[in-house]
Amino acid sequence: MSTIDIGLSKRELDTPALCLDAAALERNIARMASYFQDRPAALRPHCKTHKCPTIAWMQLRAGAIGITCAKLGEAEIMGQAGIRDLLIANQIVGARKISRLVNLAAYTDVMVALDDLDNASELSDAAEAKGVRLRVLLEVVVGMKRCGVPPGQPALDLARQVTALPGLRFEGIMGYEGHAIDIPDRAERERMAREAMTKLVATHDLLERNGIEVGIVSGGGTGTHDITGNYEGITEVQAGSYATMDAKYRDEVGIDYELALTVVSRVISVNEPNMAVIDAGLKTLSTDSGPGHLIRPEGWRLGKKLSEEHGRLHHEGGEPLRPGDTVEIVPAHGCTTINLHDAYHVTRDGVVEAVWPIAARGCIR
Ligand SMILES: Cc1ncc(COP(=O)(O)O)c(C=O)c1O
């Protein structure tokens, strides 16, 4: 990572290089912020996609109420960057992590999800020992088979026990409809997301009827921001991918935010007439949702199978490529691709204007 790249065009960059189009990023952030401007629900963008405090600050300045994190390590990076209102939308389990969490809670307003009484008791004890009251959300499972207590009575039973713990401050509930978020058919996505939010909001109502105040009801992501974010009773939405976007969300799910993120790669070998080899492989582009789409030059296609450090381009009628030529790829999955890189080359009109560290990359703990 080096600011020495500032002023270079994309074609001049050393490769492979992760690039971020500043104007597209700014428009994506402004567009999502304006969607939430006059709605009951607020935006708390998920930073597990961009992993970059600079982008988190742009989202906050545009109106976001705080930042969502997947991991404690991400929250620590955001806290060090001065961001105070953080939600870790995940369980923090184990003595070492819990002690890091209460240390973070001593200087930020961090909230954490939980779905287990023993874990809640450990969090409460550690918070008391540290002299803080830890803010918690009860995670409710709303259809995706992942973390969370079942909606309804089991959620009420656990909420009653959690509210009695002296080290914790019960803030509300969250439910992530990850099983619905990338369904390409809009009507089906809407049906599934609404079904999930019905369970979450019904749980909110049950808790409130039983005298438990539920301030926060959080869910949603990029694919459901305008479904969950428009559902009565939801107070916060955790959309993440919209800022940088990726080929899967745009081409398969049909979310029309702009593709701000690309990888610039270089042709390193052309020894077959219909194939060129580039310097971007598995260690540059994640392939969990496919390898990504080649957007430059036309008339070539990125092969499905990447080697560790090589990709293959297949000729489909474009001008011949030579070693040294650069190509540009939109990653299929932004979150997992960004995590492979140290920094964004932030470009405006194709010229690097800044280099932003991806400070939370690799923060899996
Ligand atoms: C808990 C949680 N919230 C929200 C999201 C939504 O993220 P995105 O906007 O990238 O779909 C995710 C995605 O993995 C998630 O795990």
mmCIF file of N, CA and C in Angstrom, residues 44-98:
data_model
loop_
_atom_site.group_PDB
_atom_site.id
_atom_site.type_symbol
_atom_site.label_atom_id
_atom_site.label_comp_id
_atom_site.label_asym_id
_atom_site.label_seq_id
_atom_site.Cartn_x
_atom_site.Cartn_y
_atom_site.Cartn_z
ATOM 1 N N ARG A 44 -28.030 1.667 9.660
ATOM 2 C CA ARG A 44 -26.790 1.412 10.402
ATOM 3 C C ARG A 44 -25.951 0.505 9.495
ATOM 4 N N PRO A 45 -25.166 1.076 8.574
ATOM 5 C CA PRO A 45 -24.507 0.272 7.537
ATOM 6 C C PRO A 45 -23.567 -0.780 8.131
ATOM 7 N N HIS A 46 -23.542 -1.923 7.462
ATOM 8 C CA HIS A 46 -22.669 -3.019 7.884
ATOM 9 C C HIS A 46 -21.277 -2.789 7.291
ATOM 10 N N CYS A 47 -20.247 -2.809 8.141
ATOM 11 C CA CYS A 47 -18.892 -2.558 7.635
ATOM 12 C C CYS A 47 -18.154 -3.837 7.276
ATOM 13 N N LYS A 48 -18.838 -4.991 7.381
ATOM 14 C CA LYS A 48 -18.132 -6.237 7.027
ATOM 15 C C LYS A 48 -17.809 -6.275 5.541
ATOM 16 N N THR A 49 -18.461 -5.462 4.732
ATOM 17 C CA THR A 49 -18.134 -5.415 3.301
ATOM 18 C C THR A 49 -16.893 -4.561 3.068
ATOM 19 N N HIS A 50 -16.966 -3.277 3.448
ATOM 20 C CA HIS A 50 -15.852 -2.377 3.074
ATOM 21 C C HIS A 50 -14.698 -2.428 4.051
ATOM 22 N N LYS A 51 -14.929 -2.733 5.308
ATOM 23 C CA LYS A 51 -13.882 -2.887 6.326
ATOM 24 C C LYS A 51 -12.949 -1.673 6.421
ATOM 25 N N CYS A 52 -13.517 -0.505 6.163
ATOM 26 C CA CYS A 52 -12.675 0.686 6.022
ATOM 27 C C CYS A 52 -13.284 1.854 6.811
ATOM 28 N N PRO A 53 -12.584 2.353 7.844
ATOM 29 C CA PRO A 53 -13.140 3.455 8.639
ATOM 30 C C PRO A 53 -13.456 4.701 7.815
ATOM 31 N N THR A 54 -12.700 4.974 6.767
ATOM 32 C CA THR A 54 -12.981 6.169 5.955
ATOM 33 C C THR A 54 -14.378 6.072 5.344
ATOM 34 N N ILE A 55 -14.709 4.885 4.839
ATOM 35 C CA ILE A 55 -16.035 4.714 4.227
ATOM 36 C C ILE A 55 -17.113 4.749 5.307
ATOM 37 N N ALA A 56 -16.814 4.168 6.462
ATOM 38 C CA ALA A 56 -17.787 4.218 7.563
ATOM 39 C C ALA A 56 -18.086 5.675 7.931
ATOM 40 N N TRP A 57 -17.055 6.498 7.984
ATOM 41 C CA TRP A 57 -17.266 7.920 8.308
ATOM 42 C C TRP A 57 -18.087 8.623 7.226
ATOM 43 N N MET A 58 -17.863 8.259 5.957
ATOM 44 C CA MET A 58 -18.676 8.852 4.885
ATOM 45 C C MET A 58 -20.152 8.500 5.096
ATOM 46 N N GLN A 59 -20.405 7.243 5.504
ATOM 47 C CA GLN A 59 -21.794 6.812 5.725
ATOM 48 C C GLN A 59 -22.416 7.549 6.908
ATOM 49 N N LEU A 60 -21.624 7.757 7.961
ATOM 50 C CA LEU A 60 -22.139 8.483 9.133
ATOM 51 C C LEU A 60 -22.435 9.932 8.773
ATOM 52 N N ARG A 61 -21.528 10.532 8.021
ATOM 53 C CA ARG A 61 -21.739 11.935 7.633
ATOM 54 C C ARG A 61 -22.965 12.081 6.741
ATOM 55 N N ALA A 62 -23.305 11.009 6.014
ATOM 56 C CA ALA A 62 -24.497 11.055 5.142
ATOM 57 C C ALA A 62 -25.791 10.796 5.921
ATOM 58 N N GLY A 63 -25.664 10.447 7.212
ATOM 59 C CA GLY A 63 -26.883 10.305 8.013
ATOM 60 C C GLY A 63 -27.050 8.978 8.735
ATOM 61 N N ALA A 64 -26.126 8.041 8.538
ATOM 62 C CA ALA A 64 -26.247 6.754 9.233
ATOM 63 C C ALA A 64 -26.166 6.980 10.742
ATOM 64 N N ILE A 65 -26.907 6.150 11.506
ATOM 65 C CA ILE A 65 -26.960 6.375 12.959
ATOM 66 C C ILE A 65 -25.827 5.682 13.704
ATOM 67 N N GLY A 66 -25.113 4.808 13.028
ATOM 68 C CA GLY A 66 -24.030 4.064 13.661
ATOM 69 C C GLY A 66 -23.543 3.053 12.646
ATOM 70 N N ILE A 67 -22.707 2.140 13.098
ATOM 71 C CA ILE A 67 -22.108 1.170 12.182
ATOM 72 C C ILE A 67 -22.346 -0.238 12.729
ATOM 73 N N THR A 68 -22.663 -1.158 11.830
ATOM 74 C CA THR A 68 -22.796 -2.572 12.196
ATOM 75 C C THR A 68 -21.493 -3.293 11.857
ATOM 76 N N CYS A 69 -21.104 -4.228 12.706
ATOM 77 C CA CYS A 69 -19.888 -5.022 12.471
ATOM 78 C C CYS A 69 -20.254 -6.494 12.582
ATOM 79 N N ALA A 70 -19.458 -7.334 11.921
ATOM 80 C CA ALA A 70 -19.654 -8.779 12.065
ATOM 81 C C ALA A 70 -18.778 -9.333 13.181
ATOM 82 N N LYS A 71 -17.622 -8.733 13.363
ATOM 83 C CA LYS A 71 -16.646 -9.282 14.297
ATOM 84 C C LYS A 71 -16.191 -8.224 15.293
ATOM 85 N N LEU A 72 -15.779 -8.718 16.463
ATOM 86 C CA LEU A 72 -15.258 -7.806 17.485
ATOM 87 C C LEU A 72 -14.043 -7.039 16.952
ATOM 88 N N GLY A 73 -13.185 -7.734 16.210
ATOM 89 C CA GLY A 73 -11.995 -7.075 15.649
ATOM 90 C C GLY A 73 -12.361 -5.905 14.743
ATOM 91 N N GLU A 74 -13.440 -6.053 13.978
ATOM 92 C CA GLU A 74 -13.894 -4.930 13.142
ATOM 93 C C GLU A 74 -14.354 -3.775 14.031
ATOM 94 N N ALA A 75 -15.091 -4.118 15.089
ATOM 95 C CA ALA A 75 -15.593 -3.071 15.988
ATOM 96 C C ALA A 75 -14.426 -2.344 16.664
ATOM 97 N N GLU A 76 -13.377 -3.080 17.005
ATOM 98 C CA GLU A 76 -12.200 -2.429 17.615
ATOM 99 C C GLU A 76 -11.560 -1.435 16.638
ATOM 100 N N ILE A 77 -11.477 -1.834 15.366
ATOM 101 C CA ILE A 77 -10.903 -0.929 14.354
ATOM 102 C C ILE A 77 -11.786 0.314 14.197
ATOM 103 N N MET A 78 -13.100 0.117 14.157
ATOM 104 C CA MET A 78 -14.018 1.261 13.999
ATOM 105 C C MET A 78 -13.952 2.147 15.252
ATOM 106 N N GLY A 79 -13.854 1.524 16.417
ATOM 107 C CA GLY A 79 -13.738 2.286 17.667
ATOM 108 C C GLY A 79 -12.455 3.104 17.690
ATOM 109 N N GLN A 80 -11.356 2.499 17.233
ATOM 110 C CA GLN A 80 -10.082 3.234 17.196
ATOM 111 C C GLN A 80 -10.157 4.414 16.234
ATOM 112 N N ALA A 81 -11.032 4.291 15.218
ATOM 113 C CA ALA A 81 -11.189 5.392 14.249
ATOM 114 C C ALA A 81 -12.170 6.446 14.756
ATOM 115 N N GLY A 82 -12.606 6.311 15.998
ATOM 116 C CA GLY A 82 -13.433 7.357 16.600
ATOM 117 C C GLY A 82 -14.925 7.135 16.457
ATOM 118 N N ILE A 83 -15.318 5.984 15.912
ATOM 119 C CA ILE A 83 -16.752 5.716 15.746
ATOM 120 C C ILE A 83 -17.265 5.126 17.049
ATOM 121 N N ARG A 84 -18.335 5.700 17.559
ATOM 122 C CA ARG A 84 -18.760 5.370 18.920
ATOM 123 C C ARG A 84 -19.982 4.468 18.995
ATOM 124 N N ASP A 85 -20.911 4.549 18.022
ATOM 125 C CA ASP A 85 -22.146 3.776 18.134
ATOM 126 C C ASP A 85 -22.053 2.551 17.224
ATOM 127 N N LEU A 86 -21.738 1.417 17.838
ATOM 128 C CA LEU A 86 -21.418 0.213 17.072
ATOM 129 C C LEU A 86 -22.332 -0.928 17.476
ATOM 130 N N LEU A 87 -22.786 -1.689 16.485
ATOM 131 C CA LEU A 87 -23.512 -2.930 16.758
ATOM 132 C C LEU A 87 -22.687 -4.088 16.221
ATOM 133 N N ILE A 88 -22.321 -5.012 17.095
ATOM 134 C CA ILE A 88 -21.731 -6.273 16.618
ATOM 135 C C ILE A 88 -22.908 -7.227 16.453
ATOM 136 N N ALA A 89 -23.280 -7.473 15.201
ATOM 137 C CA ALA A 89 -24.489 -8.264 14.918
ATOM 138 C C ALA A 89 -24.134 -9.749 14.955
ATOM 139 N N ASN A 90 -23.570 -10.145 16.054
ATOM 140 C CA ASN A 90 -23.019 -11.485 16.145
ATOM 141 C C ASN A 90 -22.805 -11.817 17.620
ATOM 142 N N GLN A 91 -22.624 -13.113 17.907
ATOM 143 C CA GLN A 91 -22.407 -13.535 19.285
ATOM 144 C C GLN A 91 -20.926 -13.396 19.644
ATOM 145 N N ILE A 92 -20.658 -12.910 20.848
ATOM 146 C CA ILE A 92 -19.276 -12.819 21.334
ATOM 147 C C ILE A 92 -19.141 -13.844 22.460
ATOM 148 N N VAL A 93 -18.393 -14.887 22.155
ATOM 149 C CA VAL A 93 -18.359 -16.053 23.043
ATOM 150 C C VAL A 93 -16.910 -16.378 23.406
ATOM 151 N N GLY A 94 -16.687 -16.746 24.671
ATOM 152 C CA GLY A 94 -15.345 -17.122 25.117
ATOM 153 C C GLY A 94 -14.735 -16.008 25.946
ATOM 154 N N ALA A 95 -13.996 -16.421 27.010
ATOM 155 C CA ALA A 95 -13.508 -15.453 27.991
ATOM 156 C C ALA A 95 -12.634 -14.363 27.372
ATOM 157 N N ARG A 96 -11.752 -14.757 26.457
ATOM 158 C CA ARG A 96 -10.814 -13.753 25.925
ATOM 159 C C ARG A 96 -11.544 -12.684 25.108
ATOM 160 N N LYS A 97 -12.493 -13.138 24.295
ATOM 161 C CA LYS A 97 -13.244 -12.151 23.487
ATOM 162 C C LYS A 97 -14.100 -11.262 24.386
ATOM 163 N N ILE A 98 -14.716 -11.886 25.398
ATOM 164 C CA ILE A 98 -15.599 -11.095 26.263
ATOM 165 C C ILE A 98 -14.791 -10.023 26.984
#
